[in-house]
Coordinates of C-alpha atoms in Angstrom, one line a residue:
Chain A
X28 CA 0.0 0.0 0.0
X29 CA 1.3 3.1 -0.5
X30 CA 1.6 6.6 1.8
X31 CA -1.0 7.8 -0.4
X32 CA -3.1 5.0 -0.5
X33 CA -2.5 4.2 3.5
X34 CA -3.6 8.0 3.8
X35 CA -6.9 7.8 1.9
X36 CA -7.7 4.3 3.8
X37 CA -6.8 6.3 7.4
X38 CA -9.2 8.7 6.3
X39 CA -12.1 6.3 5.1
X40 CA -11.8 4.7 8.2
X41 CA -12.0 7.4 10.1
X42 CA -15.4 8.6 8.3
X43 CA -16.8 5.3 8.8
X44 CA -16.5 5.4 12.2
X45 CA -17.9 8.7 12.5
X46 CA -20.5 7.9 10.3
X47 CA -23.5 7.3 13.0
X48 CA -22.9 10.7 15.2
X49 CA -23.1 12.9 12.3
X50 CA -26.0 11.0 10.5
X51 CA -28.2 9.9 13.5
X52 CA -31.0 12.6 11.6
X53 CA -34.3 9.9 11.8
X54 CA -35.7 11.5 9.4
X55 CA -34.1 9.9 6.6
X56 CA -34.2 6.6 5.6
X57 CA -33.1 6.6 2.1
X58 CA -29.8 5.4 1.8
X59 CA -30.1 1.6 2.1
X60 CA -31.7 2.6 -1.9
X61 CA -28.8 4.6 -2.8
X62 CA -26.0 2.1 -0.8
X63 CA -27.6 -0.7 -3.1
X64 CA -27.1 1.2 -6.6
X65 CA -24.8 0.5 -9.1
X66 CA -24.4 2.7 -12.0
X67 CA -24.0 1.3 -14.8
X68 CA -23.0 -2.3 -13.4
X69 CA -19.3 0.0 -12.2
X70 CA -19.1 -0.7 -8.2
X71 CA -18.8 2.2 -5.6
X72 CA -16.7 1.1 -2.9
X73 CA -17.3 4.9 -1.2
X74 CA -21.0 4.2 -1.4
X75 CA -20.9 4.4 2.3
X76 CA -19.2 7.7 2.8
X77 CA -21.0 10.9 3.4
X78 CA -20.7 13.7 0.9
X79 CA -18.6 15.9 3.1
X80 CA -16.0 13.4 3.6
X81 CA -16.2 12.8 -0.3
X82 CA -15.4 15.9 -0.4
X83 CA -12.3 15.7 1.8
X84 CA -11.0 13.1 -0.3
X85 CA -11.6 14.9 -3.6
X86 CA -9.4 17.5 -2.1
X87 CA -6.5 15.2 -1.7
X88 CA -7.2 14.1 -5.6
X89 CA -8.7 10.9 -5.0
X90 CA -10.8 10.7 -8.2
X91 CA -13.1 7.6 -7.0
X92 CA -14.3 10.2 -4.2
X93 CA -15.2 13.0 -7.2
X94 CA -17.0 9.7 -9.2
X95 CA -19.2 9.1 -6.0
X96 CA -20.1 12.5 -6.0
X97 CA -20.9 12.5 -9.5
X98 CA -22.7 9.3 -9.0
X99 CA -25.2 11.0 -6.1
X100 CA -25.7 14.2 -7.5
X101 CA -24.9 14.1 -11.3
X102 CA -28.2 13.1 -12.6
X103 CA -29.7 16.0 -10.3
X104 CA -27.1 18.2 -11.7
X105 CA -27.8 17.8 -15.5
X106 CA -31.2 17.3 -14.9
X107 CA -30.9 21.7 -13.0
X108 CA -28.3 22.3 -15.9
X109 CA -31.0 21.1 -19.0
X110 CA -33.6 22.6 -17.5
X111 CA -32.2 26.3 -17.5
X112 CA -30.0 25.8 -20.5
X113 CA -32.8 23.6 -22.4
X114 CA -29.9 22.4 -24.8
X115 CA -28.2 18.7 -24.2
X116 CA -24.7 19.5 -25.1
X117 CA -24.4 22.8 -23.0
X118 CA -26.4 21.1 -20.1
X119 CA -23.4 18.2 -20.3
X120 CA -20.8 21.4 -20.2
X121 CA -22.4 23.2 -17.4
X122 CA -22.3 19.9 -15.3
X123 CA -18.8 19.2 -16.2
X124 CA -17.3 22.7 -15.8
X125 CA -19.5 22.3 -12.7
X126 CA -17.6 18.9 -10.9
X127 CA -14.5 20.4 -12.6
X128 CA -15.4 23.5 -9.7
X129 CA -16.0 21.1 -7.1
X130 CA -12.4 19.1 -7.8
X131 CA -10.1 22.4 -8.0
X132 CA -12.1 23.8 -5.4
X133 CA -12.9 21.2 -3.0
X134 CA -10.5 22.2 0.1
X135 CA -12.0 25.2 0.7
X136 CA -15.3 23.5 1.4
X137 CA -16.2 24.2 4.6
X138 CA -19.3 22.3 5.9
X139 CA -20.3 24.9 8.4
X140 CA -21.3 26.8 5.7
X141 CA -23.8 24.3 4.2
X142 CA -24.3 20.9 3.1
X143 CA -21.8 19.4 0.3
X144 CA -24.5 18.6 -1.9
X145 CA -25.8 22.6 -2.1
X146 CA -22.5 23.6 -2.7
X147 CA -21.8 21.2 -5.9
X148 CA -25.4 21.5 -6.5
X149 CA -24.8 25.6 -6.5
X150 CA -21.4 25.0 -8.6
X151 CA -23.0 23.5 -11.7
X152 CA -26.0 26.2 -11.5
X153 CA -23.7 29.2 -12.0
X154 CA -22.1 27.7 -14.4
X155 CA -25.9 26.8 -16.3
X156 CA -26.6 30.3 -15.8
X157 CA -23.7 32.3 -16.8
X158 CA -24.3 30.2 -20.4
X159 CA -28.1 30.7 -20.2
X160 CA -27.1 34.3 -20.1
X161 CA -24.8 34.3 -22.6
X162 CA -26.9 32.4 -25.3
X163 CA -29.0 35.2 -26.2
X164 CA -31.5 32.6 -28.0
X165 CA -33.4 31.4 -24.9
X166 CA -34.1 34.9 -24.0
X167 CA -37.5 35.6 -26.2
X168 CA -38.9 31.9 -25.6
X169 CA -38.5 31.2 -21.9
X170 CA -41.4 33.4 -20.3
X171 CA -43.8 32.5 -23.0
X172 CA -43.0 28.8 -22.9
X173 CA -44.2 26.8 -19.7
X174 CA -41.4 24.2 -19.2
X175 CA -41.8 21.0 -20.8
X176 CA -42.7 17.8 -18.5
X177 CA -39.4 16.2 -18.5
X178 CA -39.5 12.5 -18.9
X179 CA -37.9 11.3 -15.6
X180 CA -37.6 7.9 -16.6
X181 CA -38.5 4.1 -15.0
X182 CA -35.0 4.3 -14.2
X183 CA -35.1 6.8 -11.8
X184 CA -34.2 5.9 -8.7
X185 CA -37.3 6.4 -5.7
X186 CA -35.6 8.7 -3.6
X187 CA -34.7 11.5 -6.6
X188 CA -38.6 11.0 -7.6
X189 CA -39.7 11.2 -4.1
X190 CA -37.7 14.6 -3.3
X191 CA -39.2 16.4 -6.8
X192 CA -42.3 15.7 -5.5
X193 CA -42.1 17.7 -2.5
X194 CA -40.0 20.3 -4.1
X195 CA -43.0 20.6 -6.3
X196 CA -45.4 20.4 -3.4
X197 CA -44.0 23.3 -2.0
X198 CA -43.9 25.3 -4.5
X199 CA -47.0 24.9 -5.6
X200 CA -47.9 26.2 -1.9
X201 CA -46.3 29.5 -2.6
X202 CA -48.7 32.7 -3.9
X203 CA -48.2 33.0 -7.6
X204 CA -45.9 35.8 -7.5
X205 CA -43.3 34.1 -5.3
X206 CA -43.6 31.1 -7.8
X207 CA -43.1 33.0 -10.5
X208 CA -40.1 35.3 -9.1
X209 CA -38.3 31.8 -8.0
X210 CA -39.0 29.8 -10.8
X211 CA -37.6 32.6 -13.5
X212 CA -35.0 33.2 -11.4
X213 CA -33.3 29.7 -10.7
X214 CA -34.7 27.9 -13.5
X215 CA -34.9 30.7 -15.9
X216 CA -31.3 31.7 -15.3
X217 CA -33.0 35.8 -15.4
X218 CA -31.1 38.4 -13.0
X219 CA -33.5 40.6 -10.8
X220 CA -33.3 43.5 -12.7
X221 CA -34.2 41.5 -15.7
X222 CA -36.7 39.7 -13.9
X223 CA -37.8 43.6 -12.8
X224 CA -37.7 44.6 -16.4
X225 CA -39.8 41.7 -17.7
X226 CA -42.3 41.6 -15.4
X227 CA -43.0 45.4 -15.2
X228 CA -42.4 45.6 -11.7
X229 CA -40.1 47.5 -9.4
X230 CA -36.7 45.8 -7.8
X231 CA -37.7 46.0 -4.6
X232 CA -41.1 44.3 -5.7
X233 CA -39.2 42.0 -7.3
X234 CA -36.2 41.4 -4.5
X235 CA -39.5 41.3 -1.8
X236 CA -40.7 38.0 -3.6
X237 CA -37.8 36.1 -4.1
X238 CA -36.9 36.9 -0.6
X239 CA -40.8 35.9 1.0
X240 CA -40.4 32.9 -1.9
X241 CA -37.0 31.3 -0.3
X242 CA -38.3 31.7 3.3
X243 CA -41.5 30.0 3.1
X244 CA -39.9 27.4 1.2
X245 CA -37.7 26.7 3.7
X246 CA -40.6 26.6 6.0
X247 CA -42.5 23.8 4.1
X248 CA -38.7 22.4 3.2
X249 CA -38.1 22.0 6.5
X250 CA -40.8 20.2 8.1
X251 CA -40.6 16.4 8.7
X252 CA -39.9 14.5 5.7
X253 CA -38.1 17.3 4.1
X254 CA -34.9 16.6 4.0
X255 CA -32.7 16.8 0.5
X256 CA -29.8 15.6 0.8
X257 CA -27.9 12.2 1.2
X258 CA -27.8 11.7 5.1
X259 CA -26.9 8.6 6.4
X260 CA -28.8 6.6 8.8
X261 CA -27.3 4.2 11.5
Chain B
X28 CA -27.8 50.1 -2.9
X29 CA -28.4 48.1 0.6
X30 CA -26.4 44.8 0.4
X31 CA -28.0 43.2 2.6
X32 CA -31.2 42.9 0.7
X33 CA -29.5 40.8 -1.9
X34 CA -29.0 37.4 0.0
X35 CA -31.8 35.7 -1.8
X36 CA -30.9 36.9 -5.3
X37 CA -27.6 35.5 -4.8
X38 CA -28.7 32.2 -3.3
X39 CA -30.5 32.4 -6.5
X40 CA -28.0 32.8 -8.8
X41 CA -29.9 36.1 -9.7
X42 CA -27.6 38.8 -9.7
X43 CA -25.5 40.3 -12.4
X44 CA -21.9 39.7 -12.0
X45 CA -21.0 43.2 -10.7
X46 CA -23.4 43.1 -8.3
X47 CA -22.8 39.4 -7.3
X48 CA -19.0 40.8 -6.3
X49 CA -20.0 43.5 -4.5
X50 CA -22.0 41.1 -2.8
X51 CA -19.6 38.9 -2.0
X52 CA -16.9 41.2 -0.7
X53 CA -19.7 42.5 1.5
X54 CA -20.6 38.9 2.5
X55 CA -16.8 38.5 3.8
X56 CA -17.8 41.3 6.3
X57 CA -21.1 40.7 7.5
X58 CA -21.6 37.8 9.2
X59 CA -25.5 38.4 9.5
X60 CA -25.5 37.6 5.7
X61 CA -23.1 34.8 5.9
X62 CA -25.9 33.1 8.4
X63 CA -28.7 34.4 6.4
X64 CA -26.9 32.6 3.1
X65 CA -26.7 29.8 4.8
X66 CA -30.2 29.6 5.3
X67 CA -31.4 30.9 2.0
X68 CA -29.0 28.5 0.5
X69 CA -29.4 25.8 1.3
X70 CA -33.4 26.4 0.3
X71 CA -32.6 28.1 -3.4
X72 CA -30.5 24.5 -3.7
X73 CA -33.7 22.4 -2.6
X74 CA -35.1 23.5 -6.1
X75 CA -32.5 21.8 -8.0
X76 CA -33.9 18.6 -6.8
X77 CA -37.4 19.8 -8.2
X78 CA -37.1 19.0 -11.4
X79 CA -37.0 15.9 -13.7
X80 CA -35.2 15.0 -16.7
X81 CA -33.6 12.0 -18.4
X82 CA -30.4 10.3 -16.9
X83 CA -27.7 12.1 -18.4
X84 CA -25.3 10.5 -21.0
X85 CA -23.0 7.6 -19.6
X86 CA -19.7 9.3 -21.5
X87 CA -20.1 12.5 -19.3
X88 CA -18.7 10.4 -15.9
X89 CA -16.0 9.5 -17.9
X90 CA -15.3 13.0 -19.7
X91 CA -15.6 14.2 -15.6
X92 CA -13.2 11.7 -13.7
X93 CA -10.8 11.7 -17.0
X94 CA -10.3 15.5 -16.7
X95 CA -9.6 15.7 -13.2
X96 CA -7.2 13.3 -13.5
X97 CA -5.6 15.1 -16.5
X98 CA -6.6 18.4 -14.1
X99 CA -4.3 16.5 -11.3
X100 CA -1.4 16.0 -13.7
X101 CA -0.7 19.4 -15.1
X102 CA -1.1 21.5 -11.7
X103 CA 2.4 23.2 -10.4
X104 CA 2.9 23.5 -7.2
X105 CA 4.6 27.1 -6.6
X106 CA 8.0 27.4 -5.2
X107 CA 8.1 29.9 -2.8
X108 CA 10.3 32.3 -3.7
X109 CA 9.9 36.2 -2.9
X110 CA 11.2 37.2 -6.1
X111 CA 9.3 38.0 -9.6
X112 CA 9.5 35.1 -12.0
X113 CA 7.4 33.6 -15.1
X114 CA 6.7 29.9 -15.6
X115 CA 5.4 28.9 -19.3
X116 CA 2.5 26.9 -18.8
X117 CA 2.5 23.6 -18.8
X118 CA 2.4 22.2 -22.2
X119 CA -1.7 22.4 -23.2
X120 CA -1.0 19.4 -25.5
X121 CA -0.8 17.5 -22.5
X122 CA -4.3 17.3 -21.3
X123 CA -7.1 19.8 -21.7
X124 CA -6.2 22.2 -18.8
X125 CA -2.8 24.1 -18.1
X126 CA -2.0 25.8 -14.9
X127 CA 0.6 28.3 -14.7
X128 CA 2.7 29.3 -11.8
X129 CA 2.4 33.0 -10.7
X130 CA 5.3 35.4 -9.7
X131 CA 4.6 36.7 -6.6
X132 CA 5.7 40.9 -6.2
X133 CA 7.1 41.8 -3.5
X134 CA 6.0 45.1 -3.6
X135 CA 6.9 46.2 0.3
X136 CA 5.6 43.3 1.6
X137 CA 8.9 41.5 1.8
X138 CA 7.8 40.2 5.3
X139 CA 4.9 38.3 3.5
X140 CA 5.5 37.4 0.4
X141 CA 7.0 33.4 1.1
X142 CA 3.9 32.8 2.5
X143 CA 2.1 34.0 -0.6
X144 CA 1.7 31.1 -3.6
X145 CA -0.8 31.4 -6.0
X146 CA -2.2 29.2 -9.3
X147 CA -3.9 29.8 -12.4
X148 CA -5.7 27.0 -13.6
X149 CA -6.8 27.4 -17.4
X150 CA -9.3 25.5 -18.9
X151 CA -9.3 24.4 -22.7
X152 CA -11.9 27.0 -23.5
X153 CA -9.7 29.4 -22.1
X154 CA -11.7 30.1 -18.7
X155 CA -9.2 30.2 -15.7
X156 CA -9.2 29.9 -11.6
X157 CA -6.9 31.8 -10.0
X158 CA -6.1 30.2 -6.5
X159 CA -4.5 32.4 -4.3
X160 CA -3.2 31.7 -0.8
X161 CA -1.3 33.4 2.3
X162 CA -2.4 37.0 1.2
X163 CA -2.9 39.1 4.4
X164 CA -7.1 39.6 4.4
X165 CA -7.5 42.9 2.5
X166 CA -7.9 45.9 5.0
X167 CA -11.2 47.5 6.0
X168 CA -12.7 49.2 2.7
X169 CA -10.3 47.6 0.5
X170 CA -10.6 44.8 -1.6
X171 CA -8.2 42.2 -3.7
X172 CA -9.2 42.7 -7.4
X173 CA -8.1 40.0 -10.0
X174 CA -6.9 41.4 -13.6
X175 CA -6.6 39.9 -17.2
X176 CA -4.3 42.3 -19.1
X177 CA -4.5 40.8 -22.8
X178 CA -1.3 41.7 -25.0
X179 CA -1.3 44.8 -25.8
X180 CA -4.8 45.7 -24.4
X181 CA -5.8 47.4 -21.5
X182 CA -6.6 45.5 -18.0
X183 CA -10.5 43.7 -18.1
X184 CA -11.5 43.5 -14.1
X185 CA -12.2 39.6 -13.7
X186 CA -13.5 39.1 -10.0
X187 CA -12.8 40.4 -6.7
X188 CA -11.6 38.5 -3.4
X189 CA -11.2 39.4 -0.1
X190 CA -7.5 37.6 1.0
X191 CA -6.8 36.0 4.2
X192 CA -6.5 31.8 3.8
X193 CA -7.2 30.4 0.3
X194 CA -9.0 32.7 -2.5
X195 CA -10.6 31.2 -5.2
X196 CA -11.4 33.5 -8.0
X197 CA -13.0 32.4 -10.9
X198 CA -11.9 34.4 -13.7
X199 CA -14.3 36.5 -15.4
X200 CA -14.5 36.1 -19.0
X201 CA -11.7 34.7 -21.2
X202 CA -7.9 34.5 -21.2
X203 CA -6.2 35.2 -24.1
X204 CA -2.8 33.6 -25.0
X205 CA -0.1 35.9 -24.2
X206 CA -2.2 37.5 -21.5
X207 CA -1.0 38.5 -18.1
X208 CA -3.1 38.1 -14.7
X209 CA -2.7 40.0 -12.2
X210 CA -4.2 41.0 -8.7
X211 CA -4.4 44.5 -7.0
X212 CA -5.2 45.9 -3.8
X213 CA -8.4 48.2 -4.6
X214 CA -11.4 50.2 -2.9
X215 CA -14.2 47.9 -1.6
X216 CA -16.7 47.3 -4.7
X217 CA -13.7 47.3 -7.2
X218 CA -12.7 49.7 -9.9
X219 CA -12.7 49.4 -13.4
X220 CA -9.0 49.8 -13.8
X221 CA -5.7 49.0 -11.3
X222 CA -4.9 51.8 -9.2
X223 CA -2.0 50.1 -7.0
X224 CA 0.9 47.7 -8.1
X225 CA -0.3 44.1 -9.0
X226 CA 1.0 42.1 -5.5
X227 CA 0.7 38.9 -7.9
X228 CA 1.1 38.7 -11.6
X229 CA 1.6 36.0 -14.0
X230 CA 1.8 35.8 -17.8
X231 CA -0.5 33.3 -19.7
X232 CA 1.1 31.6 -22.6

């Protein structure tokens, strides 16, 4: 075995041990799904890792941990990146340039902050949205145009399905306005004073909603059930 | 314009770029935002798991892992040295990324400076990272700005970052071959062009 190697094992272990204080949320009891997984037929011997020590690892460049987090997250990712960019091939490049982000960047995580998952999650957005706003083609269709009902496919896994729908739940909760504001914002890729522009209403209207929007959410996010990330169970 | 009134747009990814910097050298400062962010955050992020769509393509994993790897390969670590120097980057050939090694000025802060490394990472389409770390946390009212200085063209602001521990600053816009980037001390908020001497500086090949 080598230093490197020894390291990374040190460091597994170490995670694994840990594992049941930082995951004892009862909330969640999704990962026996995810822990059984295989994508396409490849094994995942850091299935049983949590994303922020994933995260640790990518730091040190150990690819397998960057592959695990594609594997959790990825299909999320391109499914956020095609549904603002609305193209394939630039959804693909968003969500590379995206994990790309979370490799070069990943020891500056810092999990007080926030959860792994929102930060690569929030990595491959900007990236959809800085080329949303750059492809000036999307502009004059996206308001007029209700978003398509994405396929999600039988292949989907039960816990991705099962956390849309109460994404969708709650925002179907939310007044119209608030909706709207959120939805053109983060799926639309439009700024606030576009969004201001478009709509016809002031920025401080326009700041009040997205603001109102994000807080009830987290309200109706945050009751039982709620939860959106990978958290382990033990 | 009241800063702190913008914590949802950027959890939302809603601001324009100038304004998202602004923000975020305010956000180094106020730690009621930082908490708020937090919050707001990790709410704007519960969308992304709202929508649906078909798995994505099997090659992208690959395309992923296999750049990393090549990512891994090509990156320099920087020798500290408090003197100005220039590294060619590494050869692009090589892989689909580069990183270059910057020179780090001195520029009175000879006290500093071996602390000081930085990195530019550049990607194949040209976008680039600039990691910076061991530069003293920019004083109250000032701000690190990051520069790309194209040949013979006049210096484009590309990001702002506040110092202190590792910055990562991802480049605004392109970088031209022959380029130089560079970093100045500036007024909070940024300016549109350097007003003090670059404390780092490194030409793109």
């Amino acid at each position: 075995m080598s230093p490197r190697q020894a390291d990374v094992a040190q460091l597994v272990e170490h995670f694994t041990r840990n594992e049941g204080v930082r995951g004892s949320n009862p909330r969640v009891g999704f990962e026996p799904i995810l822990r059984a997984r295989r994508i396409g037929g490849m094994s995942r011997p850091l299935a049983h890792l949590s994303d922020e020590a994933l995260v640790l690892l990518a730091a040190r460049s150990e690819e397998s941990a960057l592959a695990e987090l594609y594997d959790r997250y990825g299909r999320t990712a391109y499914g956020l990146a095609l549904r603002v960019l609305r193209d394939e091939r630039l959804a693909e490049d968003a969500v590379q340039e995206g994990f790309l982000a979370v490799w070069r960047t990943a020891a500056r995580f810092v999990p007080e902050r926030g959860k792994a998952s929102s930060w690569i999650l929030t990595l491959v957005h900007r990236r959809a949205v800085d080329a949303v706003r750059r492809e000036q083609r999307r502009r004059s269709d996206t308001l007029e145009r209700a978003p398509e009902p994405a396929v999600g496919g039988a292949d989907e896994d039960a816990w991705l399905r099962l956390q849309r729908e109460r994404v969708q739940d709650a925002l179907r909760l939310l007044p119209d306005t608030q909706r709207e504001a959120l939805e053109l914002a983060y799926y639309g890729g439009f700024s606030q004073s576009e969004l201001a522009e478009r709509l016809g209403q002031p920025l401080g209207t326009i700041k009040s909603r997205m603001f109102a929007g994000l807080t009830r959410m987290r309200e109706l996010l945050g009751e039982p059930g709620m939860e959106m990330s990978w958290t382990s169970t033990s | 314009m009241d800063l702190h009134e913008l914590t949802a747009a950027y959890a939302l990814d809603a601001l324009d770029a100038d304004d998202a910097e602004a923000y975020e050298a305010h956000l180094a400062q106020c730690e009621r935002c930082r908490a708020e962010l937090a919050e707001l955050g990790e709410t704007a992020t519960a969308l992304a798991f709202g929508t649906e769509a078909p798995a994505p393509p099997e090659r992208l994993r690959g395309a992923i892992v296999a750049a990393a790897a090549a990512e891994r390969s090509n990156v320099v670590p920087f020798p500290r040295r408090p003197w100005a120097f220039r590294v060619a980057a590494a050869a692009a050939a090589v892989a689909a990324c580069a990183a270059v090694v910057l020179g780090v000025w001195g520029a009175g802060r000879s006290t500093k400076t071996e602390a000081v490394s930085a990195v530019v990472v550049l990607g194949a389409d040209r976008h680039a990272t600039l990691t910076v770390s061991g530069l003293a946390r920019a004083p109250q009212g000032k701000t690190y700005e990051a520069w790309v200085i194209p040949a013979g063209g006049g210096a484009r602001p590309a990001g702002l970052f506040a110092g202190g521990g590792t910055s990562v600053v991802h480049l605004r816009g392109t970088v031209p071959s022959g380029a130089v980037v560079a970093a100045t001390v500036e007024r909070a908020g940024g300016t549109t062009a350097p007003t003090t001497a670059p404390v780092v500086t490194a030409h793109i090949s």
